[in-house]
Amino acid sequence: MIQDSSNNNFKLKLLGHRGSQPSRAVELTLKLLNLNYDYQEINFLNGETRTKEFKEKFNPNGLIPTLIINDNTLQNTQNTLQKDDNSLQKNDNTLDESHTIMRYLCKLQQNNIPNIEMSNQLYLCNNNYLQCSKIDQYLDWHHLNIRLFTLQIAHGFLFLEFSKDLPKNLILELIEMKIKENHLRLQNGLQRIENYYLKNKNYLINEKFTIADISLGCELYHLYCYGYPFLELGFTKIVKWLKLLEENIFYFKEIHKELIKDGEVFKMKFKNYMDQILLDKSSKL
């Protein structure tokens, strides 16, 4: 049975954080599909996702994003996160894993005028199963070839941000330890994006953006905002594609506004050090 998202009793709530690349991808999908939703920021930096309450009630993996669907205890979410209740049980109306959530949201809107066109563009492809499967193919590939390494690089950025007033030698050592190895491992994935997915087209799958572009875009834009040297490394198509996302996806820059601001501060402090390590032509894994 297809759920009716136009029903006034139908509710969605996103548990996420703008510092989380997958959370931003889900939030952007919600906005593009014109879905009404509530948003609650979950601070993963202070361990809020790893509490017993969060894991038992919302996401056993202790991760965001998590989507709560038509939850009649919606208004009590914040209280649930803060209280110790041994009777808590996992809510059956929750979804985790960003790609699963994004696909679900597109299916949710497949019969909901006027959002059919966008749901078809983002994922359903007017029932063209081959095109839809190509989106799935990218999303399956993404986790172990892009996300695995960009996550660690972003963690390295975060570590540097909170390591204030360090001498130059320690900054370089931190970049070497926390960022460089994953930067080198990321290169194969970036080469595939540059030379295969973006070889003859503006977007990853076809000539319009899909949830594959949204997922990768939120991932790489994080690095881009923090000064990752895509151009200097020769990834000109990726940079052009990121600029297309900025220009053509409504809400894209809005979703990333805090990241853009934080990235400017980060680049002032660490861009020269980053380039010194990441553009070292002698670097090998």
Short mmCIF file of C-alpha atoms in Angstrom, two decimals:
data_model
loop_
_atom_site.label_atom_id
_atom_site.label_comp_id
_atom_site.label_asym_id
_atom_site.label_seq_id
_atom_site.Cartn_x
_atom_site.Cartn_y
_atom_site.Cartn_z
CA MET A 1 0.00 0.00 0.00
CA ILE A 2 1.37 3.41 -0.97
CA GLN A 3 1.39 5.87 1.90
CA ASP A 4 -0.30 9.18 1.23
CA SER A 5 2.16 11.92 2.14
CA SER A 6 -0.48 14.56 1.46
CA ASN A 7 -2.55 13.28 4.39
CA ASN A 8 -2.53 15.80 7.24
CA ASN A 9 -1.99 12.96 9.70
CA PHE A 10 1.13 11.77 7.91
CA LYS A 11 4.25 13.00 9.67
CA LEU A 12 7.95 12.81 8.97
CA LYS A 13 10.70 13.80 11.33
CA LEU A 14 14.39 13.85 10.46
CA LEU A 15 16.96 13.32 13.18
CA GLY A 16 20.17 14.72 11.77
CA HIS A 17 22.96 17.27 11.90
CA ARG A 18 24.21 19.72 9.27
CA GLY A 19 27.76 18.54 9.97
CA SER A 20 26.84 15.06 8.71
CA GLN A 21 27.15 14.58 4.96
CA PRO A 22 24.41 11.87 4.75
CA SER A 23 22.08 13.98 6.92
CA ARG A 24 22.45 16.88 4.51
CA ALA A 25 21.71 14.59 1.56
CA VAL A 26 18.46 13.38 3.14
CA GLU A 27 17.41 16.89 4.14
CA LEU A 28 18.05 18.14 0.62
CA THR A 29 15.94 15.30 -0.81
CA LEU A 30 13.07 16.17 1.54
CA LYS A 31 13.19 19.79 0.40
CA LEU A 32 13.40 18.97 -3.31
CA LEU A 33 10.39 16.65 -3.01
CA ASN A 34 8.45 19.39 -1.22
CA LEU A 35 7.72 17.12 1.74
CA ASN A 36 6.65 18.60 5.04
CA TYR A 37 8.85 17.40 7.88
CA ASP A 38 10.06 18.27 11.33
CA TYR A 39 13.76 18.47 12.01
CA GLN A 40 15.64 17.73 15.20
CA GLU A 41 19.36 18.30 15.46
CA ILE A 42 21.18 15.40 17.09
CA ASN A 43 24.65 16.30 18.25
CA PHE A 44 26.75 13.31 17.24
CA LEU A 45 29.90 15.17 18.33
CA ASN A 46 28.99 14.89 22.00
CA GLY A 47 27.87 11.26 21.77
CA GLU A 48 24.12 11.83 21.63
CA THR A 49 23.69 9.14 18.96
CA ARG A 50 25.58 6.56 20.99
CA THR A 51 23.33 6.58 24.05
CA LYS A 52 21.31 3.50 24.99
CA GLU A 53 18.08 5.48 24.53
CA PHE A 54 18.91 6.57 20.99
CA LYS A 55 20.04 3.09 19.88
CA GLU A 56 17.06 1.27 21.37
CA LYS A 57 14.41 3.73 20.26
CA PHE A 58 15.67 5.13 16.97
CA ASN A 59 18.78 3.60 15.38
CA PRO A 60 20.61 0.51 16.69
CA ASN A 61 23.71 1.58 14.77
CA GLY A 62 23.91 4.81 16.77
CA LEU A 63 24.08 6.94 13.62
CA ILE A 64 22.30 9.74 11.83
CA PRO A 65 20.34 10.43 9.73
CA THR A 66 17.29 8.62 11.05
CA LEU A 67 13.80 9.24 9.70
CA ILE A 68 10.73 8.81 11.92
CA ILE A 69 7.58 8.08 9.90
CA ASN A 70 4.05 8.82 11.11
CA ASP A 71 5.17 8.43 14.73
CA ASN A 72 2.36 9.17 17.21
CA THR A 73 4.98 9.84 19.88
CA LEU A 74 6.66 12.42 17.66
CA GLN A 75 6.29 15.24 20.14
CA ASN A 76 8.04 13.17 22.82
CA THR A 77 11.22 12.48 20.85
CA GLN A 78 13.35 14.97 22.76
CA ASN A 79 12.12 13.65 26.12
CA THR A 80 12.87 10.09 25.05
CA LEU A 81 16.45 10.99 24.26
CA GLN A 82 16.95 12.46 27.70
CA LYS A 83 15.30 9.95 30.02
CA ASP A 84 16.39 6.53 31.26
CA ASP A 85 13.63 4.07 30.41
CA ASN A 86 14.32 0.35 30.51
CA SER A 87 11.11 -0.34 28.60
CA LEU A 88 12.25 1.43 25.43
CA GLN A 89 11.80 -0.54 22.23
CA LYS A 90 12.86 0.21 18.67
CA ASN A 91 10.26 2.21 16.80
CA ASP A 92 9.15 0.12 13.79
CA ASN A 93 8.39 3.29 11.87
CA THR A 94 11.98 4.46 11.59
CA LEU A 95 14.42 4.24 8.73
CA ASP A 96 18.17 4.67 8.80
CA GLU A 97 20.87 4.55 6.10
CA SER A 98 20.72 7.72 4.01
CA HIS A 99 20.40 6.01 0.61
CA THR A 100 17.51 3.88 1.85
CA ILE A 101 15.76 6.98 3.19
CA MET A 102 16.27 8.91 -0.04
CA ARG A 103 14.87 6.07 -2.15
CA TYR A 104 11.90 5.74 0.21
CA LEU A 105 11.13 9.45 -0.06
CA CYS A 106 11.12 9.30 -3.87
CA LYS A 107 8.77 6.30 -3.83
CA LEU A 108 6.56 8.12 -1.35
CA GLN A 109 5.99 10.90 -3.87
CA GLN A 110 5.53 8.74 -6.97
CA ASN A 111 1.77 9.37 -7.13
CA ASN A 112 1.66 12.74 -5.44
CA ILE A 113 1.01 15.54 -7.92
CA PRO A 114 2.84 17.94 -8.38
CA ASN A 115 5.93 16.10 -7.07
CA ILE A 116 5.88 13.17 -9.50
CA GLU A 117 8.28 14.87 -11.90
CA MET A 118 10.92 15.45 -9.24
CA SER A 119 10.61 11.93 -7.80
CA ASN A 120 11.08 10.53 -11.31
CA GLN A 121 14.10 12.73 -11.91
CA LEU A 122 15.73 11.92 -8.59
CA TYR A 123 15.27 8.16 -8.64
CA LEU A 124 12.25 6.50 -10.24
CA CYS A 125 13.22 7.43 -13.85
CA ASN A 126 9.64 7.00 -15.16
CA ASN A 127 9.90 3.26 -14.50
CA ASN A 128 13.03 2.97 -16.63
CA TYR A 129 14.46 0.12 -14.58
CA LEU A 130 17.89 0.25 -16.20
CA GLN A 131 18.37 3.93 -15.38
CA CYS A 132 17.03 3.38 -11.87
CA SER A 133 19.45 0.47 -11.42
CA LYS A 134 22.35 2.64 -12.56
CA ILE A 135 21.51 5.01 -9.71
CA ASP A 136 21.46 2.03 -7.33
CA GLN A 137 24.76 0.82 -8.78
CA TYR A 138 26.43 4.13 -7.95
CA LEU A 139 24.89 4.27 -4.46
CA ASP A 140 26.12 0.73 -3.70
CA TRP A 141 29.62 1.63 -4.91
CA HIS A 142 29.71 4.93 -3.01
CA HIS A 143 30.16 3.63 0.54
CA LEU A 144 33.40 1.67 0.10
CA ASN A 145 34.99 3.85 -2.56
CA ILE A 146 34.12 7.42 -1.54
CA ARG A 147 32.40 7.66 1.85
CA LEU A 148 34.90 5.39 3.61
CA PHE A 149 37.71 7.86 2.92
CA THR A 150 35.95 11.24 2.83
CA LEU A 151 34.57 10.53 6.31
CA GLN A 152 38.08 10.05 7.71
CA ILE A 153 39.37 13.16 5.94
CA ALA A 154 36.47 15.19 7.37
CA HIS A 155 37.28 13.79 10.82
CA GLY A 156 40.84 14.97 10.28
CA PHE A 157 39.57 18.46 9.48
CA LEU A 158 37.49 18.40 12.63
CA PHE A 159 40.45 17.26 14.70
CA LEU A 160 42.53 20.16 13.40
CA GLU A 161 39.73 22.64 14.11
CA PHE A 162 39.69 21.63 17.77
CA SER A 163 43.47 21.55 18.06
CA LYS A 164 44.05 25.26 18.35
CA ASP A 165 47.35 27.15 18.42
CA LEU A 166 49.52 24.18 17.56
CA PRO A 167 53.06 24.71 16.27
CA LYS A 168 53.63 24.13 12.56
CA ASN A 169 55.42 20.80 12.98
CA LEU A 170 52.50 19.33 14.94
CA ILE A 171 49.94 20.61 12.42
CA LEU A 172 51.86 18.93 9.59
CA GLU A 173 52.15 15.74 11.63
CA LEU A 174 48.40 15.69 12.29
CA ILE A 175 47.61 16.17 8.61
CA GLU A 176 50.05 13.40 7.75
CA MET A 177 48.49 11.00 10.26
CA LYS A 178 44.80 11.87 10.08
CA ILE A 179 44.26 12.97 6.48
CA LYS A 180 47.00 11.95 4.06
CA GLU A 181 46.47 8.17 4.01
CA ASN A 182 42.76 8.51 3.31
CA HIS A 183 43.46 11.25 0.75
CA LEU A 184 45.67 8.78 -1.15
CA ARG A 185 43.09 6.00 -0.90
CA LEU A 186 40.38 8.35 -2.19
CA GLN A 187 42.18 9.01 -5.48
CA ASN A 188 40.97 5.86 -7.26
CA GLY A 189 37.35 6.75 -6.47
CA LEU A 190 37.81 10.34 -7.64
CA GLN A 191 39.43 9.11 -10.86
CA ARG A 192 36.40 6.91 -11.53
CA ILE A 193 34.06 9.85 -10.96
CA GLU A 194 36.15 12.08 -13.23
CA ASN A 195 36.84 9.60 -16.03
CA TYR A 196 33.74 7.38 -16.01
CA TYR A 197 30.70 8.95 -14.38
CA LEU A 198 31.40 12.50 -15.61
CA LYS A 199 33.19 11.55 -18.82
CA ASN A 200 30.53 12.64 -21.32
CA LYS A 201 27.75 14.16 -19.25
CA ASN A 202 27.04 16.91 -16.74
CA TYR A 203 25.76 14.64 -13.96
CA LEU A 204 26.60 11.15 -12.74
CA ILE A 205 23.80 9.13 -14.37
CA ASN A 206 22.26 11.32 -17.08
CA GLU A 207 21.71 14.98 -17.95
CA LYS A 208 19.68 15.75 -14.82
CA PHE A 209 20.78 15.38 -11.23
CA THR A 210 19.59 12.36 -9.24
CA ILE A 211 19.97 11.17 -5.65
CA ALA A 212 23.34 9.79 -6.74
CA ASP A 213 24.49 13.37 -7.39
CA ILE A 214 22.97 14.54 -4.12
CA SER A 215 24.76 11.85 -2.11
CA LEU A 216 28.15 12.40 -3.72
CA GLY A 217 27.64 16.16 -3.85
CA CYS A 218 27.12 16.45 -0.10
CA GLU A 219 30.16 14.25 0.42
CA LEU A 220 32.64 16.08 -1.83
CA TYR A 221 31.28 19.57 -1.19
CA HIS A 222 32.31 19.11 2.43
CA LEU A 223 35.93 18.68 1.33
CA TYR A 224 35.59 21.44 -1.27
CA CYS A 225 34.44 23.97 1.35
CA TYR A 226 37.44 23.12 3.49
CA GLY A 227 39.94 23.69 0.70
CA TYR A 228 40.59 20.18 -0.58
CA PRO A 229 42.69 20.77 -3.73
CA PHE A 230 40.46 19.16 -6.37
CA LEU A 231 41.63 21.52 -9.14
CA GLU A 232 45.31 21.24 -8.28
CA LEU A 233 44.97 17.44 -8.35
CA GLY A 234 43.48 17.62 -11.85
CA PHE A 235 39.83 16.90 -11.05
CA THR A 236 38.45 19.68 -13.23
CA LYS A 237 35.21 17.85 -14.13
CA ILE A 238 34.43 17.27 -10.46
CA VAL A 239 34.86 20.97 -9.70
CA LYS A 240 32.66 21.93 -12.68
CA TRP A 241 30.05 19.42 -11.50
CA LEU A 242 30.11 20.81 -7.94
CA LYS A 243 29.50 24.29 -9.33
CA LEU A 244 26.54 22.92 -11.33
CA LEU A 245 25.07 21.53 -8.11
CA GLU A 246 25.48 24.94 -6.47
CA GLU A 247 23.72 26.66 -9.36
CA ASN A 248 21.01 24.15 -10.27
CA ILE A 249 19.91 22.43 -7.07
CA PHE A 250 17.63 24.67 -5.11
CA TYR A 251 18.53 24.68 -1.39
CA PHE A 252 22.02 23.23 -2.04
CA LYS A 253 23.91 26.26 -0.75
CA GLU A 254 21.34 26.84 2.00
CA ILE A 255 21.91 23.31 3.34
CA HIS A 256 25.67 23.94 3.30
CA LYS A 257 25.72 27.53 4.59
CA GLU A 258 27.24 26.66 7.98
CA LEU A 259 29.81 24.45 6.29
CA ILE A 260 30.77 27.21 3.84
CA LYS A 261 31.27 29.64 6.71
CA ASP A 262 33.30 27.18 8.82
CA GLY A 263 35.34 26.20 5.77
CA GLU A 264 36.45 29.78 5.16
CA VAL A 265 37.83 29.99 8.69
CA PHE A 266 39.50 26.59 8.32
CA LYS A 267 41.19 27.55 5.05
CA MET A 268 42.65 30.71 6.56
CA LYS A 269 44.35 28.61 9.22
CA PHE A 270 45.29 25.39 7.46
CA LYS A 271 45.09 25.64 3.62
CA ASN A 272 48.82 26.16 3.12
CA TYR A 273 49.67 23.24 5.40
CA MET A 274 47.11 21.04 3.64
CA ASP A 275 48.53 21.81 0.20
CA GLN A 276 52.04 21.15 1.41
CA ILE A 277 51.09 17.59 2.36
CA LEU A 278 48.34 16.67 -0.13
CA LEU A 279 50.08 18.02 -3.24
CA ASP A 280 53.36 16.27 -2.51
CA LYS A 281 53.98 14.47 -5.82
CA SER A 282 56.25 11.94 -4.15
CA SER A 283 53.44 10.71 -1.89
CA LYS A 284 52.57 7.06 -2.37
CA LEU A 285 50.36 4.69 -0.41
#
